Phi, psi and omega in degrees: 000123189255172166263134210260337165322342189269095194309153181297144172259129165317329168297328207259128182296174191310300206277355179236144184274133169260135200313352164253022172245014185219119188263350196195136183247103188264083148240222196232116185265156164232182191286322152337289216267025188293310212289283215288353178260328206252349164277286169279320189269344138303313167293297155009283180282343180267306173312343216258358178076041166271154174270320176244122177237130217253126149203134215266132167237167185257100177252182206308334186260243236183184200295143156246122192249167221214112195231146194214119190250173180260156159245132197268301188300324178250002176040060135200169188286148146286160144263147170241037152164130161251132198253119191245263199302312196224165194228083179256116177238161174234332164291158323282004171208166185275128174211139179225117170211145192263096168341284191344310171296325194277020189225055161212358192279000000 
């Protein structure tokens, strides 16, 4: 989730953002992309002070989200919840949504 309030900085290429325009980092692990979703690209966003990151898996029932916030002090995430049938957050913005549903979207 980016801020839409934040002006483009002209340095920063189309696909990128600067780290204080993006409140939520979502991703999507696949079988490619585990080592570098569930390892590298969490420090990545932690270094860089994003607060919340998100990351989404396929378990045996449907997606499982992996919700995570920063420590200011250590720069890097706790987790704080994990979500299998429903996804209720109040962070960094309110989202209620039924897993269940999402492989019928």
């Amino acid at each position: 989730m980016v801020d839409a309030a934040v002006e483009a900085d002209p340095d920063w290429p189309e696909t990128s953002y600067p780290p204080e325009a993006v409140h939520l980092v979502v991703e999507v692990v696949s079988t490619e992309s585990e080592e570098r979703d569930r390892k590298r690209k969490p420090l990545l966003y932690a270094e860089a002070g994003i607060a919340h990151f998100w990351r989404v898996e396929q378990g045996e029932d449907g997606p499982v989200v992996y919700i995570y916030e920063i420590d200011p002090a250590t720069k890097a995430y706790f987790p704080t919840g994990i979500h299998h049938a429903h996804l209720t957050a109040s962070a960094p913005f309110p989202v209620d949504i039924d897993l269940t549903e999402v492989d019928r979207l």
